[in-house]
Short mmCIF file of C-alpha atoms in Angstrom, two decimals:
data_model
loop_
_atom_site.label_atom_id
_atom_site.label_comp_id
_atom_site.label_asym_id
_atom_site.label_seq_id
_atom_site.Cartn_x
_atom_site.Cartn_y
_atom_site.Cartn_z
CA UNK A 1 -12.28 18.80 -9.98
CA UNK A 2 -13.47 19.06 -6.57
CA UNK A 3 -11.34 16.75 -4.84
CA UNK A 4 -8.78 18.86 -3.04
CA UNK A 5 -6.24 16.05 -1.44
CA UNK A 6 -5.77 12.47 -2.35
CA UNK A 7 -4.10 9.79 0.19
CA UNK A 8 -2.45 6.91 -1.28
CA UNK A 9 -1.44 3.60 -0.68
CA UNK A 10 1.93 2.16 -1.71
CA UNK A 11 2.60 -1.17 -2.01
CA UNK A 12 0.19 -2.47 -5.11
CA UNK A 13 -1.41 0.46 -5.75
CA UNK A 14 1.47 2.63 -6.88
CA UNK A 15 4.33 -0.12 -7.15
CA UNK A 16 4.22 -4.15 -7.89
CA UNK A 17 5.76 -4.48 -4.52
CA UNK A 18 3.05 -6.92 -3.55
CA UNK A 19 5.10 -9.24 -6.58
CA UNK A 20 8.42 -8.98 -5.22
CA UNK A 21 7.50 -9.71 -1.70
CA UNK A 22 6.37 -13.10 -3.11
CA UNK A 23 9.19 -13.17 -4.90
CA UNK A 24 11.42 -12.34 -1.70
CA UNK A 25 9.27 -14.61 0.54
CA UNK A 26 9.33 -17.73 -1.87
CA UNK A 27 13.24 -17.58 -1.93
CA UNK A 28 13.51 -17.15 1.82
CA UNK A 29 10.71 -20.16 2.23
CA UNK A 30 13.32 -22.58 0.58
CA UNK A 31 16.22 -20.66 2.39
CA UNK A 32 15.28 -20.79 5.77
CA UNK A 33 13.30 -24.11 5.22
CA UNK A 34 10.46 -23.21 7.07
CA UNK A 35 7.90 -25.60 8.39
CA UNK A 36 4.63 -24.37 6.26
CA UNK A 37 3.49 -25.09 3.04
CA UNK A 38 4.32 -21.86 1.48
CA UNK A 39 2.08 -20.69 -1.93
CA UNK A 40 0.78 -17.95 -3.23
CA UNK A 41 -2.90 -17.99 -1.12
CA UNK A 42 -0.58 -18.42 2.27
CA UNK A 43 1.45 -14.89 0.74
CA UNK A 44 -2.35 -13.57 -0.04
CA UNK A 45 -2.92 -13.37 4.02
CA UNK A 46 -0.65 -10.73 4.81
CA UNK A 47 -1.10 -8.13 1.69
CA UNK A 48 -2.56 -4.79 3.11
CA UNK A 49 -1.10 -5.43 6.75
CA UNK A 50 1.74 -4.08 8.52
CA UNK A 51 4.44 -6.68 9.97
CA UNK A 52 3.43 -5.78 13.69
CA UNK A 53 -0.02 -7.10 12.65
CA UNK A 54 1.40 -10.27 10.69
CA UNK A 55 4.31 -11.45 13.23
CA UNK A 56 1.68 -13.30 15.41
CA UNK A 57 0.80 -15.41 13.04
CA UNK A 58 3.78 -16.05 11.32
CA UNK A 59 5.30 -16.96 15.21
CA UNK A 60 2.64 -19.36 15.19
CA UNK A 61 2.43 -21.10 11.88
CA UNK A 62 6.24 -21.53 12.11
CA UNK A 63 6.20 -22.42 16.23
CA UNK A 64 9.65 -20.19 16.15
CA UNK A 65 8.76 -16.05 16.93
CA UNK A 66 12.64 -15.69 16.42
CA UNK A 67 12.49 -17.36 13.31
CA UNK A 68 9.33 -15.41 12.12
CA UNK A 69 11.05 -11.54 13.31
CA UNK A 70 14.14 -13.23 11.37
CA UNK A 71 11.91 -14.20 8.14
CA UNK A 72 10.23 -10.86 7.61
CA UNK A 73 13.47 -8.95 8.54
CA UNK A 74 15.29 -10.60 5.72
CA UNK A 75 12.38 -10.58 2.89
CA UNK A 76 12.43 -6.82 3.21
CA UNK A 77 15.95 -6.62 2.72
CA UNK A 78 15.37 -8.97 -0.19
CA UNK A 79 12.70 -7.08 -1.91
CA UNK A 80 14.56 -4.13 -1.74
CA UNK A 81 17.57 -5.70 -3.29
CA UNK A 82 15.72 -7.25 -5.89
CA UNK A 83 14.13 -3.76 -6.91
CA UNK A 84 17.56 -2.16 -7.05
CA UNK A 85 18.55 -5.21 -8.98
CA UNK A 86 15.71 -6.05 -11.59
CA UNK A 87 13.88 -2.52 -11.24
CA UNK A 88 10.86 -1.52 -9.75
CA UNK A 89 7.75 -2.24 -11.42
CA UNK A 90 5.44 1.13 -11.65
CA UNK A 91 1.97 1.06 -12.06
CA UNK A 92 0.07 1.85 -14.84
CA UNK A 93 -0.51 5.62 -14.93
CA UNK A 94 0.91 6.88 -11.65
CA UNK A 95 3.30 9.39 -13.33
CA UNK A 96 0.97 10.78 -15.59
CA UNK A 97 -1.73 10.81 -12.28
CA UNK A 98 1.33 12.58 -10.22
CA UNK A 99 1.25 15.28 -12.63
CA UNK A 100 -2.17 15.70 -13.44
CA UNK A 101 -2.83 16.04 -9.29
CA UNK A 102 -0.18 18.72 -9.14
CA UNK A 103 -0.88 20.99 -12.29
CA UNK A 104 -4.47 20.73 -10.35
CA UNK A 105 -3.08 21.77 -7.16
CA UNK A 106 -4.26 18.56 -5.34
CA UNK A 107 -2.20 17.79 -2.36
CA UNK A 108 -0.93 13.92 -2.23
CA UNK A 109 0.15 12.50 0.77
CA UNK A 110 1.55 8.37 1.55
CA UNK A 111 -0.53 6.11 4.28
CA UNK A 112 1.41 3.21 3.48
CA UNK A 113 1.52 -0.54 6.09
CA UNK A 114 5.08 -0.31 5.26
CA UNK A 115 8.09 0.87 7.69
CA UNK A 116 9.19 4.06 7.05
CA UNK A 117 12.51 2.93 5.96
CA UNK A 118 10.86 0.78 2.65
CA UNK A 119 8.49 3.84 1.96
CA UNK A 120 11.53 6.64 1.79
CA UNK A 121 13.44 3.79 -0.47
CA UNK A 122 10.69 3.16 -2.92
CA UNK A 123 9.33 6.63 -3.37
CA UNK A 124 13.16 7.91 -4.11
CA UNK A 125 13.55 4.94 -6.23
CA UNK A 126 10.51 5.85 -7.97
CA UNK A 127 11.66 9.44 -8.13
CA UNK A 128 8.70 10.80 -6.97
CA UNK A 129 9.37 11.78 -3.33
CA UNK A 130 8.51 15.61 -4.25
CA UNK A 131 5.13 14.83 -5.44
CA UNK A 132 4.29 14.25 -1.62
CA UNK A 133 3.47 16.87 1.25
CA UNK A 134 4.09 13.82 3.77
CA UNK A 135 4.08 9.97 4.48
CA UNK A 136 2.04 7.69 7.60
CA UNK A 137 4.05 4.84 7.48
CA UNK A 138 3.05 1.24 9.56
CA UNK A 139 5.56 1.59 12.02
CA UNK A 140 4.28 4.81 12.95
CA UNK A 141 0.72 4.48 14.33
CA UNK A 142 -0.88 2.01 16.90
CA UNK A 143 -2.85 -0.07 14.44
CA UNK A 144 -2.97 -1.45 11.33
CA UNK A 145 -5.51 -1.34 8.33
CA UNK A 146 -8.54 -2.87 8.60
CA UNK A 147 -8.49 -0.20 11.51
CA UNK A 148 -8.77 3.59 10.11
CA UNK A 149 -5.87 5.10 12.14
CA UNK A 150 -3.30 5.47 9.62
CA UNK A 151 -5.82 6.85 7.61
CA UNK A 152 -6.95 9.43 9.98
CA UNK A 153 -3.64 10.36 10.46
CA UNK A 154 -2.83 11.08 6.92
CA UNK A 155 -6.16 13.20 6.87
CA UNK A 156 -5.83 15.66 10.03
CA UNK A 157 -2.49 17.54 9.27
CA UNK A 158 -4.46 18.05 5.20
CA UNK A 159 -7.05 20.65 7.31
CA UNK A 160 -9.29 19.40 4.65
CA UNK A 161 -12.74 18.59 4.65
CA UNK A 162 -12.88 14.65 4.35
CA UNK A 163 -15.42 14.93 1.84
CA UNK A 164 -12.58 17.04 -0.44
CA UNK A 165 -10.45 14.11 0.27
CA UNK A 166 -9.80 10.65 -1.96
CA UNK A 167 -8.26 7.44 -0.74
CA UNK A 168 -6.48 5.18 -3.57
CA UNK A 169 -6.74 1.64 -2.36
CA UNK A 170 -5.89 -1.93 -4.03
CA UNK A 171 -6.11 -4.07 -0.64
CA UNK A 172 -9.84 -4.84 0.80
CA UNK A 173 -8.26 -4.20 4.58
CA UNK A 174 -7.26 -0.95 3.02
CA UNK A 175 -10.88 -0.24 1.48
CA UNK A 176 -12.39 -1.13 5.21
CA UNK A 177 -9.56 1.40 6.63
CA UNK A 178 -10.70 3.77 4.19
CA UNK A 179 -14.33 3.43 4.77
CA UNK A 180 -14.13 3.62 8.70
CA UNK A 181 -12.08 7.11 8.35
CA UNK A 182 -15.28 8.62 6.62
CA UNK A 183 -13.34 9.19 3.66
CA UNK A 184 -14.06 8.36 0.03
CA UNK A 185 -12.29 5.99 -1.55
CA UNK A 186 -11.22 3.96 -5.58
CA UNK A 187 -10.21 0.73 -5.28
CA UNK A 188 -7.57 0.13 -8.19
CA UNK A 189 -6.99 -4.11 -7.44
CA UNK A 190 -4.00 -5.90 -7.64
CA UNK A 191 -4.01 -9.58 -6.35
CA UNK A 192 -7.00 -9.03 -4.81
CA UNK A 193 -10.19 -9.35 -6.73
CA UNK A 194 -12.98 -6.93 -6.06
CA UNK A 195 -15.91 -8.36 -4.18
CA UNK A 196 -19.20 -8.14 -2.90
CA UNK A 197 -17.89 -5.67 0.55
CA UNK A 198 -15.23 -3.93 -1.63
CA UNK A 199 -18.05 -2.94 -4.12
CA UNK A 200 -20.42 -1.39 -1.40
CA UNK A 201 -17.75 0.48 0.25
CA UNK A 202 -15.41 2.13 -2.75
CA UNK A 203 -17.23 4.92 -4.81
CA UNK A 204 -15.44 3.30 -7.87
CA UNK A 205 -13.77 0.46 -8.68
CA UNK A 206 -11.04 1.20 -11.60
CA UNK A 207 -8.59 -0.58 -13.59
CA UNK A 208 -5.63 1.53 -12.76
CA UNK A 209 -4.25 4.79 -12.14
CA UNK A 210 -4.47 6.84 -15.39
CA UNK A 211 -8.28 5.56 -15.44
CA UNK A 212 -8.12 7.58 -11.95
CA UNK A 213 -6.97 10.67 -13.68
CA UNK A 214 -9.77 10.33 -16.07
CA UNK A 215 -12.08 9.80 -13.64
CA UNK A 216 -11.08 12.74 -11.89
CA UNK A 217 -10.96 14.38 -14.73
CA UNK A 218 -15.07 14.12 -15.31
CA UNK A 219 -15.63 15.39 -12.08
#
């Protein structure tokens, strides 16, 4: 396998997170009785972006920036607590891809949208915290994916050729982030279906993580 370092996403590409946000975001909806017509296409807007990049809008669409800091503030807290209540839903194959990348000596890293705080919770959830050199979390770099600096980021501490590296990717801002950097990337979806732009810019499209492994495996 010639692939010496592969850079993952988090939030539906190793865990259903992108479910219990809209989960967590529903509830709050009827909670906080905000002034939008809430559904799943209005949840679809914000997967693959940080909350600095999302506030904006959600100031705008609910006239209330107080009321939007207040929203997102709570729905993490709420999709935490509703993965330490109901368990967190793994995806298909990352253990056995985990393992597989560090019998090979591969070196996995995190370049997740997400704060910090909800990347350290879900990867120790997970259990899986050792199987990473490092995280680039969203509330650590300047801007968020579609633009490549998060991925960069992740890349330049691996002293690694980017053509040794591999992104993982289910978001299409992600796949753009990815593409930008110069650095290969799979797209494994979750809500969002592959298109036209996510075909020309992934070197694979796959149905989830243990297909990775395989994959990998053939190369």
């Amino acid at each position: 396998m010639r692939k010496k370092a592969v850079i993952f996403d988090m939030d539906g590409l190793m865990f259903d997170t992108e479910t219990l946000g809209y989960q967590a975001q529903g509830e709050l909806a009827e909670e906080l009785a905000l002034p939008i017509a809430f559904d799943f296409d209005y949840y679809l807007k914000q997967v693959g972006r940080s909350d600095k990049d999302v506030m904006p809008e959600l100031a705008s669409d609910f006239g209330d920036a107080e009321l939007a800091e207040r929203f997102l503030r709570k729905m993490k807290k709420r999709q935490t607590d509703i993965a330490s209540e109901q368990g967190l839903p793994i995806k298909k194959g990352l253990y056995d891809l985990l393992a597989f990348l560090k019998e090979e000596g591969v070196v996995c890293v995190v370049a997740s949208s997400s704060r910090r705080r909800e990347v350290s919770f879900y990867l120790e959830l997970a259990d899986i915290s050792q199987y990473f050199r490092y995280q680039v979390c969203g509330d650590e770099v300047s801007f968020a994916k579609p633009d490549p600096e998060i991925f960069l980021s992740a890349w330049k501490p691996l002293d690694i050729p980017k053509e040794d590296c591999l992104i993982l990717e289910d978001s299409l801002n992600g796949i753009r982030a990815a593409y930008d950097a110069g650095i290969e990337v799979i797209m494994i979806p979750d809500l969002i279906v592959p298109d036209d732009e996510a075909k020309a810019k992934t070197i694979a499209i796959l149905p989830d993580l243990h297909a990775v492994m395989d994959w990998l495996k053939e190369k």
